[in-house]
Coordinates of C-alpha atoms in Angstrom, one line a residue:
V1 CA 91.5 -93.6 -48.6
R2 CA 94.5 -95.8 -49.0
P3 CA 97.3 -95.3 -51.5
T4 CA 97.3 -97.4 -54.6
R5 CA 98.5 -101.0 -54.2
D6 CA 99.8 -101.0 -57.8
G7 CA 103.2 -99.3 -57.6
I8 CA 103.9 -99.7 -61.3
H9 CA 100.8 -98.7 -63.0
G10 CA 99.1 -96.6 -60.3
R11 CA 100.3 -93.2 -59.2
E12 CA 98.7 -91.1 -56.5
Y13 CA 99.8 -87.8 -55.1
I14 CA 98.4 -87.4 -51.6
S15 CA 99.0 -84.1 -49.9
T16 CA 97.5 -82.1 -47.0
V17 CA 99.1 -78.8 -48.0
I18 CA 97.0 -75.7 -48.4
E19 CA 97.9 -72.3 -49.6
L20 CA 96.3 -69.2 -47.9
G21 CA 96.0 -66.3 -50.4
R22 CA 94.6 -65.1 -53.7
R23 CA 95.3 -67.1 -56.8
P24 CA 95.3 -65.5 -60.3
E25 CA 92.4 -66.3 -62.6
R26 CA 94.9 -67.6 -65.3
L27 CA 98.6 -67.7 -66.0
V28 CA 100.0 -65.4 -68.7
F29 CA 103.4 -65.9 -70.3
D30 CA 105.5 -63.7 -72.5
D31 CA 107.3 -64.6 -75.7
Q32 CA 110.2 -66.0 -73.7
G33 CA 108.0 -68.3 -71.8
K34 CA 108.4 -66.3 -68.6
L35 CA 105.4 -65.5 -66.3
A36 CA 104.1 -62.1 -67.3
I37 CA 101.8 -61.5 -64.3
D38 CA 102.5 -60.8 -60.7
V39 CA 101.8 -63.8 -58.5
P40 CA 99.9 -62.7 -55.3
P41 CA 101.5 -63.4 -52.0
F42 CA 100.4 -66.6 -50.2
V43 CA 101.2 -68.6 -47.1
E44 CA 101.7 -72.4 -47.4
L45 CA 100.7 -74.7 -44.6
P46 CA 101.5 -78.5 -44.5
V47 CA 98.1 -79.2 -42.8
P48 CA 94.6 -77.8 -43.5
M49 CA 94.1 -76.6 -39.9
I50 CA 94.8 -73.4 -38.0
L51 CA 94.4 -72.9 -34.3
D52 CA 91.5 -70.5 -33.6
M53 CA 90.6 -68.7 -30.4
A54 CA 88.5 -70.6 -27.9
P55 CA 84.8 -69.5 -28.1
W56 CA 84.3 -69.1 -24.4
G57 CA 85.6 -67.2 -21.4
K58 CA 89.0 -65.5 -20.7
I59 CA 92.1 -67.6 -21.5
G60 CA 95.2 -66.8 -19.5
P61 CA 98.5 -65.7 -21.0
S62 CA 100.2 -69.0 -20.3
T63 CA 97.6 -70.9 -22.2
R64 CA 97.6 -68.4 -25.1
R65 CA 101.3 -68.8 -25.4
A66 CA 101.0 -72.6 -25.3
V67 CA 98.5 -72.4 -28.3
A68 CA 101.0 -70.3 -30.3
L69 CA 103.8 -72.6 -29.5
G70 CA 101.6 -75.5 -30.5
A71 CA 101.0 -73.8 -33.9
K72 CA 104.8 -73.4 -34.3
A73 CA 105.5 -77.0 -33.5
S74 CA 102.7 -78.1 -35.9
H75 CA 103.9 -75.8 -38.7
T76 CA 100.5 -74.0 -38.7
L77 CA 99.1 -70.7 -37.5
A78 CA 97.3 -69.5 -34.4
V79 CA 94.8 -66.6 -34.3
A80 CA 95.9 -63.9 -31.9
T81 CA 95.0 -60.3 -31.1
Y82 CA 96.9 -57.2 -32.1
D83 CA 98.0 -56.6 -28.5
E84 CA 99.3 -60.2 -28.2
A85 CA 101.3 -59.9 -31.4
A86 CA 102.8 -56.7 -30.0
D87 CA 103.8 -58.2 -26.6
L88 CA 103.0 -61.7 -25.3
L89 CA 103.5 -63.5 -28.7
A90 CA 105.8 -61.0 -30.4
D91 CA 108.5 -63.7 -30.8
L92 CA 106.0 -66.1 -32.5
K93 CA 104.6 -63.7 -35.2
E94 CA 105.6 -66.0 -38.0
N95 CA 102.9 -68.4 -36.8
L96 CA 100.2 -65.9 -36.1
I97 CA 97.1 -64.6 -37.8
V98 CA 96.8 -61.2 -36.2
R99 CA 93.2 -60.1 -35.7
L100 CA 92.6 -56.4 -36.3
E101 CA 89.8 -53.9 -35.6
G102 CA 90.5 -51.3 -38.2
V103 CA 93.9 -50.4 -39.6
P104 CA 96.3 -49.6 -36.8
E105 CA 98.6 -46.7 -36.8
D106 CA 101.6 -48.8 -35.6
L107 CA 102.2 -51.6 -38.1
S108 CA 105.2 -53.0 -36.3
P109 CA 103.2 -55.9 -34.6
L110 CA 102.3 -57.0 -38.1
E111 CA 105.8 -57.1 -39.5
G112 CA 106.8 -60.7 -39.9
A113 CA 103.3 -62.0 -39.1
A114 CA 101.9 -64.7 -41.4
L115 CA 98.5 -63.1 -41.9
A116 CA 96.3 -60.3 -40.7
E117 CA 92.5 -60.7 -40.3
F118 CA 89.7 -58.2 -40.2
I119 CA 86.2 -58.9 -38.9
D120 CA 83.8 -58.3 -41.7
S121 CA 82.1 -54.9 -41.7
P122 CA 80.7 -52.4 -44.3
G123 CA 84.1 -50.8 -44.5
V124 CA 86.3 -53.9 -44.6
L125 CA 87.2 -53.6 -48.2
A126 CA 88.5 -50.0 -47.6
D127 CA 90.5 -51.3 -44.6
I128 CA 92.0 -54.0 -46.7
A129 CA 93.0 -51.6 -49.4
A130 CA 94.5 -49.2 -46.9
L131 CA 96.6 -51.9 -45.2
K132 CA 97.6 -53.4 -48.5
Q133 CA 98.9 -50.0 -49.6
R134 CA 101.2 -50.0 -46.6
M135 CA 102.0 -53.7 -46.5
P136 CA 101.5 -55.2 -50.0
S137 CA 103.1 -58.5 -49.2
L138 CA 100.9 -59.2 -46.2
V139 CA 98.1 -61.8 -46.8
I140 CA 94.8 -60.5 -45.4
S141 CA 91.8 -62.6 -44.3
V142 CA 88.2 -61.5 -43.7
R143 CA 86.2 -63.3 -41.1
T144 CA 82.5 -63.2 -42.0
A145 CA 79.5 -64.7 -40.3
L146 CA 78.2 -68.0 -41.6
D147 CA 74.6 -66.9 -41.6
Q148 CA 71.6 -66.7 -44.0
D149 CA 73.5 -64.1 -46.1
A150 CA 76.9 -65.8 -46.2
A151 CA 76.8 -67.0 -49.8
D152 CA 75.9 -63.5 -51.1
R153 CA 78.5 -61.8 -48.9
V154 CA 81.3 -64.2 -49.7
A155 CA 80.6 -63.9 -53.4
E156 CA 80.8 -60.1 -53.1
L157 CA 84.1 -60.3 -51.2
A158 CA 85.6 -62.8 -53.6
K159 CA 84.7 -60.7 -56.7
A160 CA 86.1 -57.6 -54.9
G161 CA 89.5 -59.3 -54.6
A162 CA 89.5 -60.8 -51.1
E163 CA 92.4 -63.2 -50.6
V164 CA 91.2 -65.4 -47.7
I165 CA 87.6 -65.6 -46.4
H166 CA 87.2 -67.1 -42.9
L167 CA 83.6 -68.3 -42.3
Q168 CA 82.6 -68.2 -38.7
A169 CA 79.9 -70.6 -37.4
G170 CA 78.6 -71.0 -33.9
Y171 CA 80.5 -73.0 -31.3
K172 CA 78.1 -75.9 -31.7
G173 CA 78.7 -76.1 -35.4
Q174 CA 75.5 -74.4 -36.3
G175 CA 74.9 -71.3 -38.5
L176 CA 74.5 -67.8 -37.1
G177 CA 71.5 -65.5 -37.3
Q178 CA 68.5 -66.9 -39.2
A179 CA 70.6 -70.0 -40.1
A180 CA 71.0 -71.1 -36.5
D181 CA 69.0 -74.3 -37.2
R182 CA 71.4 -75.4 -39.9
F183 CA 74.8 -77.1 -39.6
I184 CA 78.1 -75.7 -40.8
T185 CA 78.6 -78.4 -43.5
K186 CA 75.4 -77.5 -45.4
L187 CA 76.1 -73.8 -45.1
V188 CA 79.7 -74.2 -46.3
R189 CA 78.5 -76.2 -49.3
E190 CA 76.1 -73.4 -50.2
V191 CA 79.0 -70.8 -50.1
H192 CA 81.3 -73.1 -52.1
L193 CA 78.7 -73.8 -54.8
R194 CA 77.8 -70.1 -55.1
L195 CA 81.5 -69.3 -55.8
V196 CA 81.6 -72.1 -58.4
D197 CA 78.5 -70.5 -60.1
E198 CA 80.3 -67.1 -60.0
A199 CA 83.4 -68.7 -61.6
C200 CA 85.7 -67.5 -58.8
R201 CA 86.0 -70.4 -56.4
D202 CA 89.6 -71.2 -57.3
Q203 CA 90.8 -67.6 -56.8
V204 CA 90.1 -67.4 -53.1
T205 CA 90.9 -69.4 -50.0
L206 CA 88.0 -70.5 -47.8
L207 CA 88.4 -71.3 -44.1
A208 CA 85.7 -72.3 -41.6
S209 CA 85.6 -72.2 -37.8
G210 CA 82.9 -73.2 -35.3
G211 CA 82.3 -76.5 -33.6
I212 CA 85.3 -78.4 -35.1
A213 CA 85.8 -80.8 -32.2
L214 CA 86.7 -84.2 -33.8
A215 CA 89.1 -85.3 -36.4
E216 CA 86.3 -86.4 -38.7
H217 CA 84.8 -82.8 -38.6
V218 CA 87.9 -81.6 -40.4
A219 CA 87.5 -83.9 -43.3
K220 CA 83.7 -83.5 -43.5
T221 CA 83.9 -79.7 -43.5
I222 CA 86.7 -79.7 -46.2
I223 CA 84.7 -82.1 -48.4
C224 CA 81.8 -79.6 -48.3
G225 CA 83.9 -76.9 -49.9
V226 CA 86.5 -75.1 -47.7
D227 CA 90.3 -75.3 -48.0
G228 CA 90.9 -75.6 -44.3
V229 CA 89.3 -75.3 -40.9
G230 CA 90.0 -73.5 -37.6
L231 CA 90.2 -75.6 -34.5
D232 CA 88.5 -73.8 -31.5
L233 CA 86.7 -76.3 -29.3
V234 CA 89.6 -78.7 -29.2

């Protein structure tokens, strides 16, 4: 949409900034007008896109480094493995979402990283709590399958205090599991509306990946209810 043509009577604030992290349910101030609650940590991005991992094959180290450098140049984030954050991409951690399989003993690869991300599992909330205890200022994402149970699972995670929930669809933009015959946009909308019904949508950040290949896919997916998308096919 265009900006307003009436520069005197019309005012519009157009921004593509998103914030990754948990937001408080309400603001509380003391008698002096100062904020009386702790504001959770968050990461601000000027564009509603991150660079996700390609959904096929093995990608060489030069290409992986090029993706991370692209994230840095674009002031966004790239998803990387724990081993990459410890070695190949160690100098680019400020622009990385470090994917984890459980809580590592050595947390040095996470120091200075923008986010950490767990793959959803029955014990993921315990893993988040354990990592938060050791690194309270680190924003943590949970990547969960965009399948037939996504709305229920996301609502459970959101009410349990999740900061960022990353919905993962198939590489063709379709759902997973029994939702394979449905597109990401409809499934994302179901998740969004479920969180609205639970009165917790504004408290959590939603991302979605899977089949985002064209510029219009970014806008359409966001319109359906997420805050940002992960680019993988492109």
